[in-house]
Short mmCIF file of C-alpha atoms in Angstrom, two decimals:
data_model
loop_
_atom_site.label_atom_id
_atom_site.label_comp_id
_atom_site.label_asym_id
_atom_site.label_seq_id
_atom_site.Cartn_x
_atom_site.Cartn_y
_atom_site.Cartn_z
CA MET A 275 98.97 38.05 125.47
CA PHE A 276 101.82 40.34 126.46
CA GLU A 277 104.74 39.15 128.64
CA PRO A 278 105.99 42.11 130.74
CA GLU A 279 109.76 42.36 130.95
CA LEU A 280 111.25 43.62 134.19
CA VAL A 281 113.76 46.32 133.14
CA LEU A 282 114.46 47.84 136.54
CA ASP A 283 113.95 45.99 139.83
CA ALA A 284 113.58 49.35 141.63
CA LYS A 285 111.52 48.08 144.54
CA ALA A 286 109.99 51.56 144.70
CA ALA A 287 107.49 52.36 147.39
CA LEU A 288 105.30 54.15 144.86
CA ALA A 289 106.77 54.37 141.34
CA GLU A 290 104.70 56.80 139.22
CA GLY A 291 104.61 59.39 136.49
CA PRO A 292 106.71 57.75 133.69
CA SER A 293 107.68 60.25 130.99
CA TRP A 294 109.94 59.53 128.02
CA ASN A 295 112.67 62.10 127.40
CA ALA A 296 113.30 61.90 123.65
CA LYS A 297 116.48 63.99 123.88
CA SER A 298 118.20 61.79 126.36
CA GLN A 299 116.40 58.59 125.43
CA LYS A 300 115.76 57.97 129.11
CA LEU A 301 112.65 57.27 131.12
CA LEU A 302 111.88 59.86 133.79
CA TRP A 303 109.83 58.55 136.73
CA VAL A 304 109.22 59.31 140.36
CA ASP A 305 109.03 57.28 143.61
CA ILE A 306 106.44 59.45 145.33
CA ASN A 307 106.94 58.12 148.84
CA GLY A 308 110.66 57.58 148.33
CA HIS A 309 111.00 61.31 147.55
CA THR A 310 113.05 60.65 144.41
CA VAL A 311 113.08 61.74 140.76
CA ASN A 312 114.68 59.12 138.52
CA ALA A 313 116.11 58.84 135.04
CA PHE A 314 116.41 55.25 133.70
CA ASP A 315 118.61 54.46 130.71
CA PRO A 316 117.30 51.29 128.95
CA GLU A 317 120.48 50.98 126.97
CA THR A 318 122.75 50.64 130.00
CA GLY A 319 120.26 49.59 132.65
CA GLU A 320 121.47 52.45 134.86
CA ASN A 321 119.10 54.54 136.92
CA GLU A 322 120.04 58.01 138.23
CA SER A 323 118.18 59.01 141.34
CA LEU A 324 117.74 62.46 142.87
CA ASP A 325 116.34 62.87 146.40
CA VAL A 326 114.11 65.97 146.42
CA GLY A 327 113.34 65.86 150.12
CA GLU A 328 109.55 65.44 150.01
CA LYS A 329 106.88 63.50 148.17
CA VAL A 330 106.94 64.22 144.41
CA GLY A 331 103.99 63.36 142.21
CA ALA A 332 105.23 64.11 138.69
CA VAL A 333 108.23 65.29 136.73
CA VAL A 334 108.61 66.54 133.11
CA PRO A 335 111.67 67.67 131.12
CA ARG A 336 112.00 71.35 130.39
CA GLU A 337 112.84 72.44 126.81
CA ASN A 338 115.67 74.78 127.80
CA GLY A 339 117.14 72.27 130.25
CA GLY A 340 116.33 70.93 133.64
CA LEU A 341 113.02 69.68 135.01
CA VAL A 342 109.64 70.87 136.19
CA LEU A 343 108.13 69.04 139.21
CA ALA A 344 104.84 68.79 141.04
CA MET A 345 105.83 68.15 144.62
CA GLU A 346 104.07 67.90 147.98
CA SER A 347 104.55 71.62 148.44
CA GLY A 348 103.73 72.80 144.96
CA PHE A 349 105.39 73.38 141.59
CA TYR A 350 109.16 73.58 141.36
CA THR A 351 111.84 73.84 138.70
CA TYR A 352 115.16 72.00 138.91
CA SER A 353 118.44 73.04 137.37
CA LYS A 354 120.88 70.30 136.46
CA GLU A 355 123.69 72.92 136.37
CA THR A 356 123.18 74.27 139.87
CA LYS A 357 121.48 71.22 141.34
CA GLU A 358 118.93 73.51 142.87
CA LEU A 359 115.20 73.27 143.30
CA THR A 360 113.34 76.58 142.84
CA PRO A 361 109.75 76.97 144.11
CA VAL A 362 107.26 78.32 141.56
CA GLU A 363 103.93 78.37 143.44
CA ASN A 364 101.98 76.27 145.86
CA PRO A 365 98.32 76.65 144.96
CA GLU A 366 97.22 74.46 147.86
CA ALA A 367 99.22 75.87 150.74
CA HIS A 368 95.91 76.17 152.56
CA LEU A 369 95.17 72.44 152.07
CA GLN A 370 97.69 70.67 154.25
CA GLY A 371 95.92 67.32 153.77
CA ASN A 372 96.59 67.31 150.03
CA ARG A 373 99.65 66.54 147.93
CA PHE A 374 100.34 66.65 144.20
CA ASN A 375 99.91 63.42 142.35
CA ASP A 376 100.06 62.66 138.62
CA GLY A 377 100.79 65.14 135.85
CA LYS A 378 102.16 65.63 132.33
CA CYS A 379 102.53 68.22 129.59
CA ASP A 380 99.97 68.89 126.91
CA PRO A 381 101.02 69.03 123.23
CA GLN A 382 101.78 72.75 123.51
CA GLY A 383 104.11 72.21 126.49
CA ARG A 384 101.96 73.33 129.36
CA PHE A 385 102.28 71.25 132.57
CA TRP A 386 99.03 69.81 133.96
CA ALA A 387 99.19 68.30 137.41
CA GLY A 388 96.56 67.50 140.00
CA THR A 389 96.36 66.86 143.72
CA MET A 390 94.87 64.17 145.90
CA VAL A 391 93.25 64.17 149.28
CA LEU A 392 95.33 62.36 151.92
CA GLU A 393 93.51 63.83 154.97
CA GLY A 394 90.26 65.68 154.42
CA GLU A 395 86.97 65.42 152.56
CA HIS A 396 86.37 63.90 149.15
CA GLY A 397 86.33 66.57 146.47
CA GLU A 398 88.90 68.87 148.06
CA ALA A 399 91.57 68.23 145.44
CA ASN A 400 92.02 69.92 142.03
CA LEU A 401 93.69 69.81 138.62
CA TYR A 402 95.94 72.71 137.62
CA ARG A 403 97.67 73.94 134.46
CA LEU A 404 101.08 75.56 134.70
CA ASP A 405 101.57 77.84 131.68
CA HIS A 406 104.81 78.85 129.91
CA ASP A 407 104.96 82.05 131.96
CA PHE A 408 104.60 79.96 135.17
CA LYS A 409 101.09 81.18 135.87
CA VAL A 410 99.07 78.49 137.69
CA ASN A 411 95.48 78.01 136.51
CA LEU A 412 92.76 76.03 138.31
CA MET A 413 91.18 73.81 135.61
CA ILE A 414 89.08 71.15 137.37
CA SER A 415 87.87 71.27 140.99
CA ASP A 416 85.86 68.78 143.17
CA VAL A 417 88.50 66.13 142.64
CA THR A 418 89.59 63.44 145.15
CA VAL A 419 92.54 61.62 143.52
CA SER A 420 93.76 63.40 140.42
CA ASN A 421 95.42 60.86 138.09
CA GLY A 422 95.77 59.95 134.42
CA LEU A 423 95.91 62.49 131.59
CA ALA A 424 96.09 62.09 127.85
CA TRP A 425 95.47 64.03 124.61
CA ASN A 426 94.17 62.42 121.46
CA PRO A 427 96.36 62.33 118.28
CA GLU A 428 94.37 65.16 116.77
CA LYS A 429 95.07 67.22 119.91
CA SER A 430 91.40 68.19 120.11
CA LYS A 431 90.42 66.15 123.20
CA MET A 432 91.81 65.68 126.67
CA TYR A 433 91.08 62.58 128.74
CA TYR A 434 91.21 62.63 132.55
CA ILE A 435 90.86 60.30 135.54
CA ASP A 436 89.75 61.13 139.06
CA THR A 437 90.40 57.68 140.53
CA LYS A 438 87.72 57.70 143.20
CA THR A 439 84.98 58.22 140.63
CA LYS A 440 86.07 55.15 138.61
CA LYS A 441 85.27 57.17 135.51
CA ILE A 442 87.31 58.31 132.52
CA ARG A 443 86.21 61.73 131.31
CA SER A 444 86.77 63.49 128.02
CA TYR A 445 86.93 67.22 127.34
CA GLU A 446 87.06 69.32 124.19
CA PHE A 447 90.58 70.79 124.28
CA ASP A 448 91.62 74.12 122.75
CA GLY A 449 95.36 73.90 122.08
CA GLU A 450 95.78 77.60 121.50
CA THR A 451 94.34 78.70 124.82
CA GLY A 452 94.69 75.49 126.83
CA SER A 453 91.01 75.65 127.82
CA ILE A 454 88.75 72.61 128.23
CA ASP A 455 84.96 72.25 128.14
CA GLU A 456 82.13 69.85 127.32
CA GLU A 457 82.95 67.29 130.02
CA ARG A 458 81.68 63.78 129.26
CA THR A 459 82.06 60.44 130.99
CA ILE A 460 83.21 58.01 128.33
CA ILE A 461 84.13 54.92 130.37
CA THR A 462 82.88 53.70 133.79
CA ILE A 463 85.04 51.09 135.44
CA PRO A 464 83.42 48.07 137.14
CA GLU A 465 83.98 47.78 140.85
CA ASP A 466 85.86 44.50 140.59
CA MET A 467 88.40 45.75 138.08
CA GLY A 468 90.58 47.82 140.44
CA SER A 469 91.20 51.58 140.50
CA PRO A 470 92.02 53.44 137.31
CA ASP A 471 95.35 55.22 137.84
CA GLY A 472 97.85 56.55 135.24
CA MET A 473 97.08 56.59 131.53
CA THR A 474 98.57 57.10 128.11
CA ILE A 475 97.37 56.96 124.50
CA ASP A 476 98.63 55.31 121.34
CA GLU A 477 98.80 56.60 117.76
CA GLU A 478 95.47 54.92 116.96
CA GLY A 479 93.77 57.00 119.69
CA MET A 480 93.30 54.08 122.08
CA LEU A 481 93.78 54.62 125.85
CA TRP A 482 96.12 52.43 127.96
CA ILE A 483 95.04 52.62 131.63
CA ALA A 484 96.95 51.21 134.64
CA PHE A 485 94.89 49.61 137.43
CA PHE A 486 95.95 49.94 141.07
CA HIS A 487 94.76 46.90 143.04
CA GLY A 488 93.97 45.47 139.59
CA GLY A 489 97.29 44.00 138.49
CA LYS A 490 96.95 45.05 134.86
CA VAL A 491 97.05 47.64 132.11
CA VAL A 492 93.98 47.65 129.86
CA ARG A 493 93.69 49.17 126.33
CA PHE A 494 90.31 50.87 125.80
CA ASN A 495 88.57 52.41 122.83
CA PRO A 496 87.48 55.85 124.11
CA ASP A 497 84.75 56.09 121.45
CA ASN A 498 82.72 53.22 122.72
CA GLY A 499 84.42 52.00 125.94
CA ASP A 500 85.32 48.59 124.51
CA ARG A 501 88.21 46.73 126.21
CA LEU A 502 90.63 45.78 123.42
CA SER A 503 93.47 43.99 125.22
CA GLU A 504 94.96 43.48 128.70
CA VAL A 505 98.48 43.33 130.03
CA LEU A 506 98.55 41.10 133.11
CA MET A 507 101.24 42.26 135.52
CA PRO A 508 103.26 40.41 138.17
CA ALA A 509 102.34 43.16 140.66
CA SER A 510 98.91 44.03 141.86
CA ASN A 511 99.52 47.78 142.28
CA VAL A 512 100.04 49.10 138.75
CA THR A 513 100.38 52.84 138.75
CA SER A 514 100.96 54.27 135.24
CA CYS A 515 102.40 53.74 131.76
CA ALA A 516 104.09 55.70 129.01
CA PHE A 517 105.36 54.99 125.53
CA GLY A 518 109.13 55.19 124.97
CA GLY A 519 112.05 53.86 122.98
CA GLU A 520 113.51 55.36 119.85
CA ASN A 521 110.37 54.63 117.85
CA LEU A 522 107.86 55.03 120.73
CA ASP A 523 106.92 51.39 120.22
CA GLU A 524 107.67 50.23 123.81
CA LEU A 525 105.25 50.67 126.69
CA TYR A 526 106.94 51.27 130.10
CA ILE A 527 104.82 50.38 133.14
CA THR A 528 105.39 51.50 136.71
CA THR A 529 104.28 49.56 139.86
CA ALA A 530 104.28 50.03 143.62
CA ARG A 531 104.99 48.11 146.84
CA GLU A 532 102.87 50.47 148.99
CA GLY A 533 99.99 48.81 150.72
CA LEU A 534 101.19 45.22 150.16
CA THR A 535 101.57 42.83 153.09
CA GLU A 536 104.75 40.80 153.64
CA GLU A 537 102.95 37.78 152.26
CA GLU A 538 101.89 39.67 149.11
CA LEU A 539 105.43 40.95 148.65
CA ASP A 540 106.69 37.31 148.87
CA ARG A 541 104.34 36.51 145.96
CA GLN A 542 105.21 39.74 144.12
CA PRO A 543 109.00 40.10 144.60
CA HIS A 544 109.31 42.57 141.77
CA ALA A 545 106.54 44.92 142.88
CA GLY A 546 107.79 48.46 142.71
CA GLY A 547 109.72 47.68 139.55
CA ILE A 548 109.58 49.16 136.05
CA PHE A 549 108.33 46.87 133.30
CA ARG A 550 108.19 47.01 129.51
CA ILE A 551 106.19 45.40 126.73
CA LYS A 552 106.11 45.67 122.96
CA PRO A 553 102.39 46.36 122.37
CA GLY A 554 102.49 46.24 118.56
CA VAL A 555 101.44 49.87 118.24
CA LYS A 556 103.30 53.16 118.60
CA GLY A 557 102.31 55.67 121.23
CA ALA A 558 102.11 59.38 121.82
CA PRO A 559 105.29 61.21 122.77
CA SER A 560 105.76 62.63 126.29
CA TYR A 561 105.62 66.36 125.70
CA THR A 562 108.20 68.76 127.14
CA PHE A 563 107.51 71.87 129.19
CA GLN A 564 108.07 74.88 126.97
CA GLY A 565 108.44 77.55 129.61
#
C-alpha cells in the first residue's frame, strides 16, 4: 500500500494537468476554475501562481522559454520576460459551451489538448494537436470530456481517455508525422470505480490513471487490462498524476474540491491539494513543446 504525502495544501477548486519541468525541477499544474497556472518547487515548498484570467485546462513548458497553454478561449503562449499571454488559435470559437481540458506534449514536442462539453450535446468536444509551427490539427472528434493522454516507452502507441465513455483507448502512433490510427478499446472501467480522468505511464509501460469520484489512482497493464496496484487517496476527486523528481521516481497526484459538499470537505480537509508517492518504479518524462 502507498501512503500519499501531502506536499502542497493548495485547496484548489480543480487542480489538474501536472507536468514536470526537468529544467527547473518544478511541477507545473493548473487550477482550472481558479484561473491559475502554478509552479511548485518541492525543494522549498513554494508555489508560484499566475492568474490567467479564465479557465485553463493544461500548461506545458516551451523549449525556448515560456509556456504554452490550453485555455477556455483556445491555445496561448506565455512569455516570462514580458509577462504577456499571446493567443495562437481558438479552434472552438463556434462552440461556446466547450472549454479546453487536459493536455500534454508527445515525445516529439507537439502539444495535444482536448475540450469538454459544459453546455451542449455529448460528442461535441474534440482532441487537437498543436504542431511546432503552431498549426492546429483536429485529431479525434465525437468526444465529450477529453482527458488523459500517454505514450508508451517505445513511442509507438498513444493512450487516450474520453471520460464519459469509461474506456481507455489505444492508437498506433507515428512519431514522425504525429498521426494516429487503429483505434482500440483496451480497458473498460466498471461503473462503480469512478470516472477515469488524467493519466501517465511508467518506464515498464504500465498506465497510472486517476479516478474522479473514485478517490484513487490505479496502475493498469494496458496489454491485458489487469489492475496491478491502487493508491487510495484522502480526497474523492482525484484528477491526474505525473512522474517527477530528479530521477522521475516520484508520482505527483492532483485533486479537487469542486463538487464536494461542506460535510465532505470536513471529512476531506486536504481536497484540492497536491500529493506525492514513491511508487517503486520510474516514469515517463513530461515532454516539452518544441515550437
